[in-house]
Tab-separated table of C-alpha atoms in Angstrom:
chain	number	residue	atom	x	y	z
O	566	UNK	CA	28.975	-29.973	-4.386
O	567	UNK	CA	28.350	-31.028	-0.766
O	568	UNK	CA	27.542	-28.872	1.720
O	569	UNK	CA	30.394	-30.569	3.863
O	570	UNK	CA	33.195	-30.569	0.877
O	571	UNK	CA	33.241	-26.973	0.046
O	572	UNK	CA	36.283	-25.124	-1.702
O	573	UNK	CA	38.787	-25.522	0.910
O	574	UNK	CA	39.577	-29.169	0.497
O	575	UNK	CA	42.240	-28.004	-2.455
O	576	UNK	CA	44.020	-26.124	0.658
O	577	UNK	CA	45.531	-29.351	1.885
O	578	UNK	CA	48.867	-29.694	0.331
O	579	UNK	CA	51.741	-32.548	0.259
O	580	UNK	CA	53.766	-33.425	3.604
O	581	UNK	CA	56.920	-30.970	2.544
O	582	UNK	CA	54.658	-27.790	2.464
O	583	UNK	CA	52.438	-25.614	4.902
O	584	UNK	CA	49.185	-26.565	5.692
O	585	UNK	CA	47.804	-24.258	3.248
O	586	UNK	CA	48.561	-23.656	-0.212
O	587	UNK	CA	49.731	-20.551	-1.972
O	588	UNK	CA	46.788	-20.486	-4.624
O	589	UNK	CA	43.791	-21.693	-2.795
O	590	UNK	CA	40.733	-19.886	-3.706
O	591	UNK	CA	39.842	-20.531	-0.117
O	592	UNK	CA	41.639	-21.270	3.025
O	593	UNK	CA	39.380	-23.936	5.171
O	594	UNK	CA	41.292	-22.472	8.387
O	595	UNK	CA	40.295	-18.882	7.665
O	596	UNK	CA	36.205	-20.243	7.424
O	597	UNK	CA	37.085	-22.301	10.898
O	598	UNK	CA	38.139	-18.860	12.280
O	599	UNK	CA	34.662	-17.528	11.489
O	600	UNK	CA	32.993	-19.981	13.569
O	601	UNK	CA	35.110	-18.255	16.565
O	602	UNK	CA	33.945	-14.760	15.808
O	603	UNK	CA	30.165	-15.398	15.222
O	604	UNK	CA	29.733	-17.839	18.115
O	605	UNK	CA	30.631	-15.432	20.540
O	606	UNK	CA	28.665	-12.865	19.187
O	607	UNK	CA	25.590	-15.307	19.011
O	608	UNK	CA	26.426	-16.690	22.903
O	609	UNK	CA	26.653	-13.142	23.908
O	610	UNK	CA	22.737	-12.242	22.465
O	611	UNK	CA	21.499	-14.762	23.644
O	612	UNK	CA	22.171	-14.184	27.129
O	613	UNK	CA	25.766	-15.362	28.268
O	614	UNK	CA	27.491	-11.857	29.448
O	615	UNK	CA	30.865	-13.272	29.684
O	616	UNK	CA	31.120	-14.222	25.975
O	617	UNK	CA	33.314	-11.173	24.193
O	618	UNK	CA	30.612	-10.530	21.715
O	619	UNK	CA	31.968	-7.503	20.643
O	620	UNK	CA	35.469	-9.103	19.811
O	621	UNK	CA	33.735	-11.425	17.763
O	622	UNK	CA	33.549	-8.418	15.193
O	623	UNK	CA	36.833	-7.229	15.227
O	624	UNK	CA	37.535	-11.090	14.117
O	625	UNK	CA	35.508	-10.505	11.107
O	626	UNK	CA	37.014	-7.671	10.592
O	627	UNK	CA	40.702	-8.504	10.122
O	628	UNK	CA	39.282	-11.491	8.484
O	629	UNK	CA	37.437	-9.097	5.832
O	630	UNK	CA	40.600	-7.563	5.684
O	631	UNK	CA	42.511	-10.587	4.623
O	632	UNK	CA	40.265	-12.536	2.316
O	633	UNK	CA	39.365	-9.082	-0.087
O	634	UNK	CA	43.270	-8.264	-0.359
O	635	UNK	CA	44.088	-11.722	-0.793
O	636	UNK	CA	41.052	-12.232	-3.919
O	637	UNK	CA	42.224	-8.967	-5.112
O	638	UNK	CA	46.047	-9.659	-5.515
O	639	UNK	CA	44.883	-13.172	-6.462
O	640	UNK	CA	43.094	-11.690	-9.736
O	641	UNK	CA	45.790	-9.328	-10.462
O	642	UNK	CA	48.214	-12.104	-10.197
O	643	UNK	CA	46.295	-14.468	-12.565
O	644	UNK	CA	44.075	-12.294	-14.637
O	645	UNK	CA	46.723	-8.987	-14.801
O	646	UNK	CA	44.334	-6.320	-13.825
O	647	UNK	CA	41.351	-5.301	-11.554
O	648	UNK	CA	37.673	-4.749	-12.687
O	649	UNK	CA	36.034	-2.674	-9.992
O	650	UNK	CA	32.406	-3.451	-11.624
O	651	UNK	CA	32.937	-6.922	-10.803
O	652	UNK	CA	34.327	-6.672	-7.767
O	653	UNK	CA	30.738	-4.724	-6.835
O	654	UNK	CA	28.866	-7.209	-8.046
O	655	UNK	CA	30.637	-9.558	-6.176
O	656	UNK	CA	30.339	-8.111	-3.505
O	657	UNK	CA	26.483	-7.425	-3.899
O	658	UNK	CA	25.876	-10.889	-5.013
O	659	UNK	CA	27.264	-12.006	-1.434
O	660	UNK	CA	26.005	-9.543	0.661
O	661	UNK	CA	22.110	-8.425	-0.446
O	662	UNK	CA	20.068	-11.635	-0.951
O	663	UNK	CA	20.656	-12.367	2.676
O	664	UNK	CA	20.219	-8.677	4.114
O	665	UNK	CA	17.079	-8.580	1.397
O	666	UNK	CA	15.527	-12.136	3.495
O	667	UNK	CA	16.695	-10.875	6.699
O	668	UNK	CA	16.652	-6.625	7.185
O	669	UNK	CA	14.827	-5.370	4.880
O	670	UNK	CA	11.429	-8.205	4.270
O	671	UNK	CA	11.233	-8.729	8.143
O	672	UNK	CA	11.073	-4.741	8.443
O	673	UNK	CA	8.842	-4.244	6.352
O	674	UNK	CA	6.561	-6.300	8.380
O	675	UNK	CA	7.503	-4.931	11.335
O	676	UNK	CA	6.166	-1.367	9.684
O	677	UNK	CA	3.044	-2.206	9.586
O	678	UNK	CA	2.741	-2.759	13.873
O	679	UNK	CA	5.126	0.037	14.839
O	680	UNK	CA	6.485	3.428	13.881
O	681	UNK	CA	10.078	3.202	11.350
O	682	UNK	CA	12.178	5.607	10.615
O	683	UNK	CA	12.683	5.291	6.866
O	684	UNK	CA	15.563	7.494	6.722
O	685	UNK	CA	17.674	5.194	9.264
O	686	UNK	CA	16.752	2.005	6.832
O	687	UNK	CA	18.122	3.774	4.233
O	688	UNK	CA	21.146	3.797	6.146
O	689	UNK	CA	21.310	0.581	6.489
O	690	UNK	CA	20.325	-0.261	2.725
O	691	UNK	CA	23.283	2.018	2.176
O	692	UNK	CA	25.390	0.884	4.171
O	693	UNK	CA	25.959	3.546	6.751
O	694	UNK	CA	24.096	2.566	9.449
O	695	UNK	CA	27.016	2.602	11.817
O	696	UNK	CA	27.553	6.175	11.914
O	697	UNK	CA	23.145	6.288	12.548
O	698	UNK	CA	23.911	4.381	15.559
O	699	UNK	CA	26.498	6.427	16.775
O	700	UNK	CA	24.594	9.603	16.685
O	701	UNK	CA	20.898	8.344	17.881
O	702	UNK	CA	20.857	4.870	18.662
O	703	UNK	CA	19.222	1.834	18.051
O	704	UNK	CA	15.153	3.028	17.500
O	705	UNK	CA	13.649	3.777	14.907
O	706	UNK	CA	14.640	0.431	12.802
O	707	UNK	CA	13.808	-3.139	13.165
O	708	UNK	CA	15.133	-4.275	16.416
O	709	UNK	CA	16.645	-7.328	14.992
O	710	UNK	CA	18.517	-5.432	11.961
O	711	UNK	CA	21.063	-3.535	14.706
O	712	UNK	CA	23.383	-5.892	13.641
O	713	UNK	CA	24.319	-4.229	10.233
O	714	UNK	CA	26.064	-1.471	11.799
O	715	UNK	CA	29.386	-3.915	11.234
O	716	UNK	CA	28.641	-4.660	7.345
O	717	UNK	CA	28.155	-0.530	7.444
O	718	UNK	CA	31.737	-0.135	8.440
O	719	UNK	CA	33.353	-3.403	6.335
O	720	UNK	CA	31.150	-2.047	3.384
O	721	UNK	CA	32.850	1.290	3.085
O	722	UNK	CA	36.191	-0.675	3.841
O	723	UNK	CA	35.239	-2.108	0.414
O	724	UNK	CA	34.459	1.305	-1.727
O	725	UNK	CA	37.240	2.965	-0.807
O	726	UNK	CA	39.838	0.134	-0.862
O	727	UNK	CA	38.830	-0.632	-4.438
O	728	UNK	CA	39.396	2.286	-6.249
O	729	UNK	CA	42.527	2.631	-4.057
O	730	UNK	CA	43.393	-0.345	-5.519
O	731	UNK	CA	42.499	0.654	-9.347
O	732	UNK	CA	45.065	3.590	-8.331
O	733	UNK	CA	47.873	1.113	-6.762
O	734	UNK	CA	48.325	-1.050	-10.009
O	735	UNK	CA	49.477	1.565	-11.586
O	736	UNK	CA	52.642	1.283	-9.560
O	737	UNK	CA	55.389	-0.976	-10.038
O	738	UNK	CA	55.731	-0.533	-6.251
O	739	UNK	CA	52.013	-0.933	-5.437
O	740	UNK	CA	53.190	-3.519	-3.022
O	741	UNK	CA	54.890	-1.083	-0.959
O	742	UNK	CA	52.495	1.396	-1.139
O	743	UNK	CA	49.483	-1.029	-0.301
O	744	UNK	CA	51.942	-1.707	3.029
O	745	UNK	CA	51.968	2.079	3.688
O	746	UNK	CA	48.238	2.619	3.661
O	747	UNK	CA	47.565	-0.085	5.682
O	748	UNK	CA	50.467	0.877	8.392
O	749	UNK	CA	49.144	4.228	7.686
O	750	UNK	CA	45.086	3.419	8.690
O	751	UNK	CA	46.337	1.486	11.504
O	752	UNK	CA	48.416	4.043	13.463
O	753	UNK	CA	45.734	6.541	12.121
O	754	UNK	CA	42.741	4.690	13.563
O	755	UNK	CA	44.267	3.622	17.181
O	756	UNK	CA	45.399	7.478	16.852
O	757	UNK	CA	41.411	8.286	16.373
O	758	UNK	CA	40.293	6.117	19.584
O	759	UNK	CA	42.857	8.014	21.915
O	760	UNK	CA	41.929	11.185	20.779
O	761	UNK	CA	38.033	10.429	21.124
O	762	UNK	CA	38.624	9.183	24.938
O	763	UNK	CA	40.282	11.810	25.583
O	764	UNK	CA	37.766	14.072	24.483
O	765	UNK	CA	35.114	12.155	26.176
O	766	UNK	CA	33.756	10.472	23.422
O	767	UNK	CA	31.053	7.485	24.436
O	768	UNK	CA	31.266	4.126	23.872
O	769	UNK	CA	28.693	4.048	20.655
O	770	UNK	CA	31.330	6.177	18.474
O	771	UNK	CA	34.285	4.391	19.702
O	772	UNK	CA	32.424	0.942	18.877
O	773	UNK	CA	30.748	2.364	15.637
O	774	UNK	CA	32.848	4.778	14.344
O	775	UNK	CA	34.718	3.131	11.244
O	776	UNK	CA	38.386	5.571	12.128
O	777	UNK	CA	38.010	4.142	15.292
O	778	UNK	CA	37.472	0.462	13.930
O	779	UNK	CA	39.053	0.424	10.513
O	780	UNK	CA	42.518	-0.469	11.847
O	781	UNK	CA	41.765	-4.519	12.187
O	782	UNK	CA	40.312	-4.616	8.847
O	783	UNK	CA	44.223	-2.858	7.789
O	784	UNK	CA	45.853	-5.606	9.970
O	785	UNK	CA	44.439	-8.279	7.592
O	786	UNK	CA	45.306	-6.922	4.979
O	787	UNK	CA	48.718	-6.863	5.884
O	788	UNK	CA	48.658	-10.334	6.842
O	789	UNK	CA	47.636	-11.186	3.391
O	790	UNK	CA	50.546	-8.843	1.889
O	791	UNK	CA	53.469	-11.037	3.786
O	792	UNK	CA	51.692	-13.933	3.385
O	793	UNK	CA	51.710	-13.607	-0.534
O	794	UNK	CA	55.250	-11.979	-0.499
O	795	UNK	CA	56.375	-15.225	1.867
O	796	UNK	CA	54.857	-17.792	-1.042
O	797	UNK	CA	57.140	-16.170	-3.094
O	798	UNK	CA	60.531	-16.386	-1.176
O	799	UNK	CA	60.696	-13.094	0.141
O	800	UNK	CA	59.971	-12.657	4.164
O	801	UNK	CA	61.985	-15.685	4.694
O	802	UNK	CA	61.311	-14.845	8.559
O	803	UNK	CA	57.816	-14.682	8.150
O	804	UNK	CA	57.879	-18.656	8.795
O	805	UNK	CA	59.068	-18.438	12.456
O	806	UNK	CA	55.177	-17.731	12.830
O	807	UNK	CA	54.025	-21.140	11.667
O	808	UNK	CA	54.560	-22.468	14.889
O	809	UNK	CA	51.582	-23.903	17.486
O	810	UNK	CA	52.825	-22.161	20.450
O	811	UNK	CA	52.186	-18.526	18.049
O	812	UNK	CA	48.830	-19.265	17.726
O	813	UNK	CA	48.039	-20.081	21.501
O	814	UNK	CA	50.007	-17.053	22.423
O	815	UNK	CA	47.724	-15.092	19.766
O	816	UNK	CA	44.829	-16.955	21.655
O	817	UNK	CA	46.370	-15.789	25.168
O	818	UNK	CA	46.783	-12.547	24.335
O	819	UNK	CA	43.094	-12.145	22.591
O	820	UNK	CA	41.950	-13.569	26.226
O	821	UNK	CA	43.821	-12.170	28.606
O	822	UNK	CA	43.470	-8.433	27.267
O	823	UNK	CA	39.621	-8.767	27.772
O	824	UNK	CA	40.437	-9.081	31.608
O	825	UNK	CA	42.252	-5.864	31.786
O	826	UNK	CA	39.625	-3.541	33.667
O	827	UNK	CA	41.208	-0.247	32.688
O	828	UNK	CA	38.222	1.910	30.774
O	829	UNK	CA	40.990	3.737	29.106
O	830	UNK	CA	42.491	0.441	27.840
O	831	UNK	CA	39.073	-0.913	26.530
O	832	UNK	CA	38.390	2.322	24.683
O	833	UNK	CA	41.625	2.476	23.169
O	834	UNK	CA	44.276	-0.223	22.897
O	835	UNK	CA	41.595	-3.197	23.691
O	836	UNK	CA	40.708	-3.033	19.683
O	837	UNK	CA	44.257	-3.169	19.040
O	838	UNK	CA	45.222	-6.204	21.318
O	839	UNK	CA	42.351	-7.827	19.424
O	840	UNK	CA	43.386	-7.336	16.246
O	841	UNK	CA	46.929	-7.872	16.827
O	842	UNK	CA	46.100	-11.679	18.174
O	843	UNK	CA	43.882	-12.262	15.032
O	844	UNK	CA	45.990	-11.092	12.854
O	845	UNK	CA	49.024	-13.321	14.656
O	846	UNK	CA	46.615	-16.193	14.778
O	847	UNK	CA	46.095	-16.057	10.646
O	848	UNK	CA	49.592	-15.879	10.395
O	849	UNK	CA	50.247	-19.066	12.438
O	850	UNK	CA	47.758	-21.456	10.930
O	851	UNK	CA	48.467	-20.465	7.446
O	852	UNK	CA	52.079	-20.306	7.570
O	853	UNK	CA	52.193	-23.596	10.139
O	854	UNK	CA	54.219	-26.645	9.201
O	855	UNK	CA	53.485	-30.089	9.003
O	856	UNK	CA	55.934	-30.840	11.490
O	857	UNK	CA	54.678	-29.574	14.401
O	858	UNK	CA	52.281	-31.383	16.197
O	859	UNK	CA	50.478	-28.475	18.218
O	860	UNK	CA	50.428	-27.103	14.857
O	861	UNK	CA	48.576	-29.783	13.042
O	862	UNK	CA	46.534	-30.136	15.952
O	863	UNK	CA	44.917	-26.412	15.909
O	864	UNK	CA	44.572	-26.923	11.372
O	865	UNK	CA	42.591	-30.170	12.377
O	866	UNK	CA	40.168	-28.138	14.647
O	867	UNK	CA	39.840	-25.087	12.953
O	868	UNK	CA	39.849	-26.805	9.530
O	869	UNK	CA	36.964	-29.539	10.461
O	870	UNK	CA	33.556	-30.157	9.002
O	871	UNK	CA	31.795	-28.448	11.354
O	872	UNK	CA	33.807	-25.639	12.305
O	873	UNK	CA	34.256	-24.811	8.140
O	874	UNK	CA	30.136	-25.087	7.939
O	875	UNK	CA	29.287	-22.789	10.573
O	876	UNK	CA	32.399	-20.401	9.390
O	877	UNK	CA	30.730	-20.927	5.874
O	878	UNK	CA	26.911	-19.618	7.105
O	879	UNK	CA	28.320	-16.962	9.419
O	880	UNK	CA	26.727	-14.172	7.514
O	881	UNK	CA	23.260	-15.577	7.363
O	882	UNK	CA	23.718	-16.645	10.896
O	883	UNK	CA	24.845	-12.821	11.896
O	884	UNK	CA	21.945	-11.605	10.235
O	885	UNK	CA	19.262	-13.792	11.715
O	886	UNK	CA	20.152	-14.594	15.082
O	887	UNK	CA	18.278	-11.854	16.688
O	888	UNK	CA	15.160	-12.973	14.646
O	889	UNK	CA	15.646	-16.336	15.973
O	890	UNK	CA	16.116	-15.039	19.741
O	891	UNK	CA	12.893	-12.869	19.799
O	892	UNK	CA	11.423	-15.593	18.728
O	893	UNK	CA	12.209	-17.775	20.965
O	894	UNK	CA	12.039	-15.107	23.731
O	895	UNK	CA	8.014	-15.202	22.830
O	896	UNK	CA	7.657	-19.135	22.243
O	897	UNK	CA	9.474	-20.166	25.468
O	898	UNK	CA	8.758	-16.830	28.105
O	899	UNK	CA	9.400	-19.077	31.530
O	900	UNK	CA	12.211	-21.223	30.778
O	901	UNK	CA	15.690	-22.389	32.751
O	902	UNK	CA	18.359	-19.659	31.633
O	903	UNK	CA	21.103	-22.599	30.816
O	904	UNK	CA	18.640	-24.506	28.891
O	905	UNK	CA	16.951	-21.420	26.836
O	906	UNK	CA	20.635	-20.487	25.655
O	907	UNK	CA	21.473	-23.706	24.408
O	908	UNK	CA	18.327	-23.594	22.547
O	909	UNK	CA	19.158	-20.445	21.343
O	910	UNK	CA	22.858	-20.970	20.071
O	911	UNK	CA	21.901	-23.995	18.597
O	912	UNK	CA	18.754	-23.116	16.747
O	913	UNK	CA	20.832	-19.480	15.829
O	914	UNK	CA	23.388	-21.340	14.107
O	915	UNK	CA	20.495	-24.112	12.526
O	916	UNK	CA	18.736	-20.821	10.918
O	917	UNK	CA	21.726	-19.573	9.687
O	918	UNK	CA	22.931	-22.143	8.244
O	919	UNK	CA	19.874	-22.801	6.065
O	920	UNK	CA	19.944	-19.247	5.304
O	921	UNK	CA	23.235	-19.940	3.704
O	922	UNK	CA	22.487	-22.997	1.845
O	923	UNK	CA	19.080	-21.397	0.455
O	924	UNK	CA	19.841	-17.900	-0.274
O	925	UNK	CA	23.624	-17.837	-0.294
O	926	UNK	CA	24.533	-20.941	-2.158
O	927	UNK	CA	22.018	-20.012	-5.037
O	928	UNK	CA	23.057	-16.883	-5.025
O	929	UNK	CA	26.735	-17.164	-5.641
O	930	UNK	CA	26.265	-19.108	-8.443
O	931	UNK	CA	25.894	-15.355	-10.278
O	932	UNK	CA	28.917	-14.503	-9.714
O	933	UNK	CA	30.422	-16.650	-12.286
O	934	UNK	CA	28.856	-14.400	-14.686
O	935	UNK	CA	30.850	-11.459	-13.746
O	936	UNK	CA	34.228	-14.063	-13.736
O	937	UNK	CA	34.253	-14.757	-17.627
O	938	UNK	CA	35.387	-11.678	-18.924
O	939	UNK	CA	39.124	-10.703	-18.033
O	940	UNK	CA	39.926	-7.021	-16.878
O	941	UNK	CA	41.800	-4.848	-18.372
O	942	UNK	CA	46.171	-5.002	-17.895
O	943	UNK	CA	47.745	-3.061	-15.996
O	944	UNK	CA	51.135	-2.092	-16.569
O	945	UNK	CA	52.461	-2.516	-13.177
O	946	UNK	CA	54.920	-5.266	-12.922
């Protein structure tokens, strides 16, 4: 398979449809959309203070959101059930080769010239870093591996969602209740970041704290919940969203709330406004129709070749960016700002992007071992 013809070219469909299929594996849009949340993120390290960094996260995690509830209905829709060891492995096969390459080899090297604190490793090996980094900080672990704190928080998204979802099939309404936990986490969660602020709570537990943070990943999945009960004729409304002018005011609002100076607002509805847009955005490019121009105009951006690439290697750029910056930092010590960050972006995104083809590529070729054998019914309808 080409690197530039990945899975999403089956998302095209024929001139009387959306843009996007109703079975696709893999929506090419959703992979463009990644490319806007790591990019920031990347612009942001390497030195450009206006970039919103930090809302490049809460795009990955409405995205996260999305794509797991939309695989998981997916496989209950085609294969009847839900095996939660496979949806682990999965989710292992994706997510460890990289942090093995990136975290965990690179720190131990880094052991051997300073002093680690094992136990905070182990968070991140375990995927709780983010709460580590709440309570002491940022020392004590490989400088570059800070990052993780956001897998942390989308990797106990993951544990608890699927055996919530093991317990959901067993519904004949597990539709409706999946809708109620994830209005449920939302309200909960901006609940949690007003009650923190108001208790004086600093910005490293309102940014790390997964109740303060879990409500975007909820968002997505909501979005995938109407956009699966829309493909099948219900939400008949839902399509008002498919227009252009949705997704640039999704894009307006996403913008314009990070120019609200209000500290209150930034520790508490900011995350919301966020989340909101992204979740608006998904809606409008998935759901938009052919015959709007604007429409087709934002699908051809966020759906080319190199948007869908970088989208693709966002993980293994997310990872090692902060390698490639120190590095850089050392190699090129006396250097123009505007030229340095160009470098940097550019050979960020290079790195990454050969730490997807070489690790992540190979790697997902496992996971059609855990695809052969079906799971078990369930006797929800």
């Amino acid at each position: 398979m080409s690197i530039w013809r990945p899975r999403w070219r089956e998302a095209r469909s024929d001139p009387a449809g959306p843009l996007a299929t109703p079975d696709t594996s893999r929506y090419r849009q959703v992979d463009g959309l990644r490319t806007l949340a790591i990019l920031p993120v990347v612009l942001l390290h390497a030195g450009i203070d206006w970039s919103p960094g930090d809302a490049g996260v809460t795009i990955f995690f409405v995205i996260s959101g999305f794509v797991i509830t939309n695989l998981v209905m997916r496989e209950r829709d085609r294969r009847g059930g839900f095996r939660v060891g496979a949806f682990y492995a999965r989710r292992a096969i994706k997510l460890v080769p990289p942090l093995v390459v990136f975290v965990l080899v690179p720190t131990l090297v880094y052991a051997v010239f300073a002093d680690i604190v094992w136990a905070r490793v182990l968070g991140q090996v375990l995927f709780v870093y983010n709460w580590v980094e709440a309570a002491v900080g940022t020392s004590g672990v490989l400088p570059t591996s800070t990052v993780v704190w956001s897998l942390a928080i989308e990797e106990q998204f993951y544990l608890v969602f699927a055996v919530l979802w093991i317990v959901l099939l067993r519904s004949s309404r597990w539709q409706n209740w999946l809708i109620v936990l994830c209005v449920a986490t939302v309200v909960w969660s901006t609940a949690s970041r007003i009650v923190l602020t108001e208790a004086g709570a600093g910005h490293g537990r309102l940014y790390h704290g997964t109740d303060a943070r879990i409500d975007a990943i909820a968002l997505g999945m909501l979005v995938a919940v109407a956009i699966r009960a829309h493909r099948r004729g219900r939400l008949e409304w839902l399509g008002a969203f498919g227009r252009g002018w949705v997704a640039i005011s999704a894009v307006a609002v996403f913008v314009l709330s990070l120019a609200i100076p209000s500290a209150w607002f930034r520790s508490t509805f900011l995350y919301s406004a966020h989340g909101i847009a992204v979740a608006a955005l998904i809606l409008a490019v998935l759901l938009a129709r052919p015959e709007d121009r604007l429409a087709r105009g934002i699908d051809t951006i966020l759906g080319s070749r190199l948007m869908v690439a970088i989208g693709l290697a966002s993980y293994s750029i997310y990872l090692s960016h902060l390698i490639v910056l120190a590095g850089l930092n050392r190699l090129l010590p006396d250097r123009p700002p505007i030229a340095f960050e160009a470098i940097a972006v550019v050979s960020s995104v290079l790195v990454g992007w050969l730490g997807y083809r070489l690790i992540e590529v190979p790697a997902q070729r496992l996971r059609r071992l855990v695809a052969e054998r079906p799971p078990p019914a369930m006797t929800a309808s």
